[in-house]
Amino acid sequence: MSRVTIKTVAKAVGVSAATVSNAYNKPDQLSAALRERVLAKAAELGYDGPNAAAQSLRSGRANAIGVLLSYHLPYAFSDPFAVDFLAGLSEACSEQRAALVLLPLAGEPDQEPDLGALRRANIDGLTEICLTHVVASVNELTRRRGLPFVGTFINPDNDYVAIDDVDAGRLLGEHLHRLGHRDVTVLWDSARPPGSSPREVPADASTTSHYEQLDRMWVDRFRGVAEGMPGARFRLVEGGINSLESGRTAGAYALDQATRSTAIVCMSDVMALGVLDAMRARGLSAPGDVSVCGIDDIAAATSAGLTTVHQPSHEKGLRVGRLLLDPSLTERQVILPVELVVRRSTGPAPRT
């Protein structure tokens, strides 16, 4: 039996091969009746449509955008912020009938990033999820490949859809300051495996050399917290990758200190929920013993009563996708609003 091609379908319908191609790729070019007739005949003959790889070679476009991830592929489906962001990004892809390619960043966090997957990926544009520490390498590679890049944090060197992370931290700092807290532990995650042993980071924001190897986003959020709490004492603790396990481990470290802080600020809600687990395991309560807050306002924060800063993660993904897929959009650097959401996990500082 001979292979069915686009010419086979065209001959059977009595139209040109271009008309058959338009039925799949440019349906607005045909009447509804003609398109239906073409597709029905194609189905009858067993033709599945134009070859995607061949189309890509002819057009020079893959009709796909890539997402650079900070950890193993399953992480993209376990982190609530990432899931919501990807849902928005997928919505933008669906609008343009484009595909989404996930590109996990290979290599260890303390080593030069391995961007091999990005070099090989057949994509038309790129974004990332919380990868401030590799943006210079990514910018250089995307420029060499001629790929548009839209980041998720403020960077004047590229397009972005972001929140003001300093402002987000400041909202939490001002809230805790009003409640009388002056001794605060700040927890943030890293690219290390979940539950990695916590390590303290110097909390003097004026010594910038200490922060060169840290995630810029977390540094900005801490700077905001510090600006909102003049005169407060800070202990900075870095855990593993953003996960409940990392929050439990880093939270246990903070709670077991001889001089425990009256409040714990987490750079994400997931870490904060892990801290609440560690508190329950020790018979402690929030805010009676320690106030706890996070950033993101994921769905689980509501039922946990977690004070947090809301950011529109789904809208962030949606607008990143639209910027990547529609070069005609003129607003290429977008800052989305954030909002303090006060719940029961924070309260007045305990009297000593």
Coordinates of C-alpha atoms in Angstrom, one line a residue:
M1 CA 0.0 0.0 0.0
S2 CA 1.5 3.4 -1.0
R3 CA 2.1 6.1 1.6
V4 CA -0.6 8.7 1.9
T5 CA 0.8 12.2 1.5
I6 CA -0.5 15.7 1.4
K7 CA -0.6 15.5 -2.4
T8 CA -2.7 12.3 -2.1
V9 CA -5.3 14.1 0.0
A10 CA -5.2 17.2 -2.3
K11 CA -5.9 15.0 -5.4
A12 CA -8.8 13.2 -3.7
V13 CA -10.5 16.4 -2.6
G14 CA -9.7 18.2 -5.9
V15 CA -7.7 21.1 -4.3
S16 CA -4.1 22.2 -4.1
A17 CA -1.6 20.8 -1.6
A18 CA -1.4 24.3 -0.2
T19 CA -5.1 24.2 0.6
V20 CA -4.7 20.9 2.5
S21 CA -1.8 22.5 4.4
N22 CA -3.9 25.5 5.3
A23 CA -6.6 23.2 6.7
Y24 CA -4.1 22.2 9.4
N25 CA -2.0 25.3 9.8
K26 CA -4.0 28.3 8.7
P27 CA -7.7 27.3 9.2
D28 CA -8.8 31.0 8.9
Q29 CA -7.7 30.9 5.3
L30 CA -10.5 28.4 4.4
S31 CA -14.2 28.3 4.7
A32 CA -15.5 26.1 7.5
A33 CA -17.2 23.7 4.9
L34 CA -14.0 23.3 2.8
R35 CA -11.8 22.7 5.8
E36 CA -14.2 20.1 7.1
R37 CA -14.3 18.4 3.7
V38 CA -10.4 18.3 3.6
L39 CA -10.1 16.9 7.1
A40 CA -12.8 14.3 6.6
K41 CA -11.0 13.0 3.4
A42 CA -7.7 13.1 5.2
A43 CA -9.1 11.0 8.0
E44 CA -10.7 8.6 5.6
L45 CA -7.3 8.1 3.8
G46 CA -5.4 7.7 7.1
Y47 CA -3.4 11.0 6.7
D48 CA -2.4 12.5 10.1
G49 CA -1.3 15.9 9.0
P50 CA 1.9 17.6 7.9
N51 CA 5.1 16.3 9.4
A52 CA 6.1 18.5 12.4
A53 CA 9.8 18.0 12.0
A54 CA 9.7 18.8 8.3
Q55 CA 7.6 21.9 9.0
S56 CA 10.2 23.1 11.6
L57 CA 13.0 22.7 9.1
R58 CA 11.2 24.6 6.4
S59 CA 10.0 27.5 8.6
G60 CA 13.0 27.7 10.9
R61 CA 10.6 27.7 13.8
A62 CA 9.9 24.9 16.4
N63 CA 6.6 26.4 17.6
A64 CA 7.8 25.7 21.1
I65 CA 9.2 27.6 24.1
G66 CA 11.5 26.2 26.7
V67 CA 11.5 26.6 30.5
L68 CA 14.8 26.2 32.4
L69 CA 14.3 24.5 35.7
S70 CA 16.6 24.7 38.8
Y71 CA 16.4 21.0 39.8
H72 CA 15.4 17.6 38.6
L73 CA 12.4 17.3 36.3
P74 CA 9.9 16.0 38.9
Y75 CA 10.5 19.1 41.0
A76 CA 8.5 21.1 38.4
F77 CA 5.4 19.2 39.4
S78 CA 5.9 19.2 43.2
D79 CA 6.5 22.9 43.8
P80 CA 3.1 24.7 44.0
F81 CA 4.5 28.0 42.7
A82 CA 6.1 26.2 39.7
V83 CA 2.9 24.3 39.0
D84 CA 0.8 27.5 39.0
F85 CA 3.4 29.4 36.9
L86 CA 3.6 26.5 34.4
A87 CA -0.2 26.4 34.2
G88 CA -0.2 30.1 33.2
L89 CA 2.6 29.5 30.7
S90 CA 0.7 26.6 29.2
E91 CA -2.4 28.8 28.7
A92 CA -0.3 31.2 26.7
C93 CA 1.1 28.3 24.6
S94 CA -2.4 27.0 24.0
E95 CA -3.5 30.4 22.7
Q96 CA -0.8 30.1 20.0
R97 CA -0.9 26.3 19.5
A98 CA 2.7 26.2 20.8
A99 CA 4.4 23.5 22.8
L100 CA 6.2 23.7 26.1
V101 CA 9.7 22.1 26.6
L102 CA 11.0 21.6 30.2
L103 CA 14.8 21.9 30.5
P104 CA 16.2 20.8 33.9
L105 CA 19.5 22.5 34.8
A106 CA 22.2 19.9 35.1
G107 CA 25.2 20.0 37.4
E108 CA 25.8 20.8 41.0
P109 CA 24.8 24.1 42.6
D110 CA 28.3 25.1 43.5
Q111 CA 29.6 24.4 40.0
E112 CA 29.4 26.2 36.7
P113 CA 25.9 25.5 35.3
D114 CA 25.6 22.8 32.6
L115 CA 23.5 24.4 29.9
G116 CA 23.8 21.5 27.5
A117 CA 20.1 20.8 27.3
L118 CA 19.5 24.5 26.4
R119 CA 22.1 24.3 23.6
R120 CA 20.4 21.3 22.1
A121 CA 16.8 22.3 22.6
N122 CA 14.6 23.0 19.5
I123 CA 12.8 26.0 20.8
D124 CA 11.8 29.5 19.7
G125 CA 12.2 31.3 23.1
L126 CA 13.1 30.7 26.7
T127 CA 12.1 31.5 30.3
E128 CA 13.2 30.2 33.7
I129 CA 11.9 29.5 37.1
C130 CA 13.8 31.2 39.9
L131 CA 17.3 31.0 38.3
T132 CA 18.8 34.3 39.1
H133 CA 22.3 32.8 39.6
V134 CA 22.6 31.6 36.0
V135 CA 21.0 34.5 34.2
A136 CA 24.4 35.9 32.8
S137 CA 25.2 32.5 31.2
V138 CA 21.6 32.1 29.9
N139 CA 21.6 35.6 28.4
E140 CA 24.9 35.0 26.6
L141 CA 23.7 31.6 25.2
T142 CA 20.3 32.9 24.1
R143 CA 21.9 35.9 22.4
R144 CA 24.2 33.6 20.5
R145 CA 21.3 31.4 19.4
G146 CA 19.1 34.4 18.6
L147 CA 16.4 33.3 21.0
P148 CA 14.2 35.7 22.9
F149 CA 14.5 35.4 26.7
V150 CA 11.9 36.5 29.3
G151 CA 13.0 36.3 32.9
T152 CA 10.9 36.0 36.1
F153 CA 12.8 38.6 38.1
I154 CA 13.8 42.2 37.6
N155 CA 16.9 42.5 35.4
P156 CA 17.4 45.5 33.2
D157 CA 19.4 43.4 30.7
N158 CA 16.4 41.4 29.5
D159 CA 12.6 41.3 29.2
Y160 CA 10.9 40.1 32.3
V161 CA 7.6 39.6 34.2
A162 CA 8.4 39.9 37.9
I163 CA 7.4 41.2 41.3
D164 CA 9.3 43.7 43.3
D165 CA 11.0 41.2 45.7
V166 CA 12.4 44.0 47.9
D167 CA 8.8 45.3 48.3
A168 CA 7.5 41.8 49.1
G169 CA 10.1 41.4 51.9
R170 CA 9.4 44.9 53.1
L171 CA 5.7 44.1 53.6
L172 CA 6.5 41.2 55.9
G173 CA 9.2 43.2 57.8
E174 CA 6.8 46.1 58.4
H175 CA 4.1 43.8 59.6
L176 CA 6.4 42.0 62.1
H177 CA 7.9 45.3 63.2
R178 CA 4.4 46.6 64.0
L179 CA 3.8 43.4 66.1
G180 CA 6.9 44.2 68.2
H181 CA 9.3 41.6 66.8
R182 CA 13.0 42.6 66.9
D183 CA 14.7 39.2 66.7
V184 CA 14.1 37.3 63.5
T185 CA 15.4 34.2 61.7
V186 CA 15.2 34.3 57.9
L187 CA 15.1 31.0 56.1
W188 CA 15.7 30.6 52.4
D189 CA 16.2 27.6 50.1
S190 CA 19.1 26.7 47.7
A191 CA 19.7 24.3 44.9
R192 CA 21.0 21.7 47.3
P193 CA 19.0 18.4 47.7
P194 CA 15.8 18.5 49.9
G195 CA 16.5 18.4 53.6
S196 CA 20.2 19.4 53.3
S197 CA 21.9 20.3 56.5
P198 CA 21.1 24.0 57.2
R199 CA 24.0 26.5 57.2
E200 CA 24.1 30.0 58.5
V201 CA 24.8 32.9 56.2
P202 CA 26.3 36.3 57.5
A203 CA 23.4 38.6 58.0
D204 CA 25.2 41.9 57.5
A205 CA 23.7 43.1 54.2
S206 CA 26.5 45.7 53.8
T207 CA 29.1 43.0 53.2
T208 CA 27.9 42.2 49.7
S209 CA 30.6 39.7 49.0
H210 CA 28.8 37.2 51.2
Y211 CA 25.8 37.3 48.8
E212 CA 27.6 36.8 45.4
Q213 CA 26.9 33.1 45.4
L214 CA 23.3 33.3 46.7
D215 CA 20.1 33.6 44.8
R216 CA 19.5 37.3 44.0
M217 CA 15.8 36.9 44.5
W218 CA 16.2 35.8 48.1
V219 CA 18.8 38.5 48.8
D220 CA 16.3 41.1 47.6
R221 CA 13.6 39.7 49.7
F222 CA 15.8 39.7 52.8
R223 CA 16.9 43.3 52.0
G224 CA 13.2 44.3 52.1
V225 CA 12.6 42.5 55.4
A226 CA 15.6 44.3 56.9
E227 CA 14.4 47.7 55.6
G228 CA 11.0 47.1 57.2
M229 CA 12.5 46.3 60.5
P230 CA 15.0 48.9 61.5
G231 CA 17.1 47.9 64.5
A232 CA 16.1 44.3 64.4
R233 CA 18.6 41.4 64.8
F234 CA 18.7 38.8 62.0
R235 CA 19.9 35.2 61.7
L236 CA 20.0 33.9 58.1
V237 CA 19.7 30.1 57.6
E238 CA 20.0 28.4 54.2
G239 CA 18.3 25.0 53.7
G240 CA 17.9 22.7 50.7
I241 CA 15.8 23.1 47.7
N242 CA 12.3 24.6 48.2
S243 CA 10.4 21.7 49.8
L244 CA 8.5 20.8 52.9
E245 CA 11.5 18.6 53.9
S246 CA 13.9 21.5 53.6
G247 CA 11.5 23.7 55.6
R248 CA 11.3 21.1 58.4
T249 CA 15.0 20.6 58.6
A250 CA 15.9 24.3 58.5
G251 CA 13.0 25.1 60.8
A252 CA 14.2 22.5 63.4
Y253 CA 17.6 24.1 63.3
A254 CA 16.1 27.6 64.0
L255 CA 13.7 26.4 66.7
D256 CA 16.4 24.4 68.6
Q257 CA 18.7 27.4 69.0
A258 CA 19.4 28.3 72.7
T259 CA 18.3 31.9 71.9
R260 CA 15.3 31.3 69.7
S261 CA 14.0 34.2 67.5
T262 CA 10.4 35.4 68.1
A263 CA 9.6 35.2 64.4
I264 CA 10.7 33.1 61.4
V265 CA 10.4 34.6 57.9
C266 CA 10.6 32.1 55.0
M267 CA 11.4 33.2 51.5
S268 CA 8.6 30.8 50.3
D269 CA 5.4 29.4 51.6
V270 CA 6.6 25.8 51.1
M271 CA 9.5 26.4 53.5
A272 CA 7.1 28.1 56.0
L273 CA 4.7 25.1 55.9
G274 CA 7.7 22.9 56.7
V275 CA 8.6 25.1 59.7
L276 CA 5.0 24.8 61.0
D277 CA 5.5 21.0 60.8
A278 CA 8.7 21.3 62.8
M279 CA 6.9 23.4 65.4
R280 CA 4.1 20.9 65.8
A281 CA 6.6 18.1 66.3
R282 CA 8.1 20.1 69.2
G283 CA 4.7 21.0 70.8
L284 CA 5.1 24.7 69.8
S285 CA 2.4 26.9 68.2
A286 CA 2.3 29.9 65.9
P287 CA 2.0 32.6 66.9
G288 CA 2.0 31.7 70.6
D289 CA 5.6 30.6 70.7
V290 CA 7.0 31.9 67.3
S291 CA 5.4 33.8 64.5
V292 CA 5.9 32.3 61.0
C293 CA 5.3 33.8 57.6
G294 CA 6.2 33.1 53.9
I295 CA 5.9 34.5 50.4
D296 CA 3.8 33.3 47.4
D297 CA 0.3 32.7 48.9
I298 CA 0.0 29.1 47.5
A299 CA -3.3 27.3 48.0
A300 CA -2.1 25.4 51.1
A301 CA -1.3 28.7 52.9
T302 CA -5.0 29.4 53.4
S303 CA -5.8 26.2 55.2
A304 CA -2.6 26.5 57.3
G305 CA -3.5 30.0 58.3
L306 CA -0.1 31.2 57.1
T307 CA 0.6 35.0 56.9
T308 CA 2.2 35.6 53.5
V309 CA 2.7 37.9 50.6
H310 CA 0.5 37.1 47.6
Q311 CA 2.0 37.2 44.1
P312 CA 0.0 36.3 41.0
S313 CA 2.0 33.3 39.9
H314 CA -0.5 32.1 37.2
E315 CA -0.6 35.5 35.7
K316 CA 3.2 35.7 35.7
G317 CA 3.4 32.5 33.7
L318 CA 0.6 33.7 31.3
R319 CA 2.3 37.0 30.6
V320 CA 5.8 35.5 30.2
G321 CA 4.4 33.1 27.6
R322 CA 2.6 35.9 25.7
L323 CA 5.8 38.0 25.7
L324 CA 7.8 35.1 24.3
L325 CA 5.2 34.2 21.6
D326 CA 4.1 37.7 20.6
P327 CA 7.1 40.0 19.7
S328 CA 4.6 42.8 18.9
L329 CA 3.8 43.4 22.6
T330 CA 5.5 46.7 23.5
E331 CA 5.6 46.4 27.3
R332 CA 8.5 44.1 27.7
Q333 CA 9.5 44.7 31.4
V334 CA 6.4 44.1 33.6
I335 CA 6.2 44.3 37.4
L336 CA 3.1 42.6 38.9
P337 CA 1.6 43.8 42.2
V338 CA 2.0 42.0 45.5
E339 CA -0.2 42.1 48.6
L340 CA 0.3 41.3 52.3
V341 CA -2.1 38.6 53.5
V342 CA -2.3 38.4 57.3
R343 CA -3.5 35.2 58.8
R344 CA -3.3 33.5 62.2
S345 CA 0.4 32.4 62.0
T346 CA 1.7 35.8 63.1
G347 CA 1.0 37.8 66.3
P348 CA 2.6 40.1 68.8
A349 CA 6.1 39.2 69.9
P350 CA 6.1 37.2 73.2
R351 CA 7.1 39.2 76.2
T352 CA 10.4 38.1 77.8

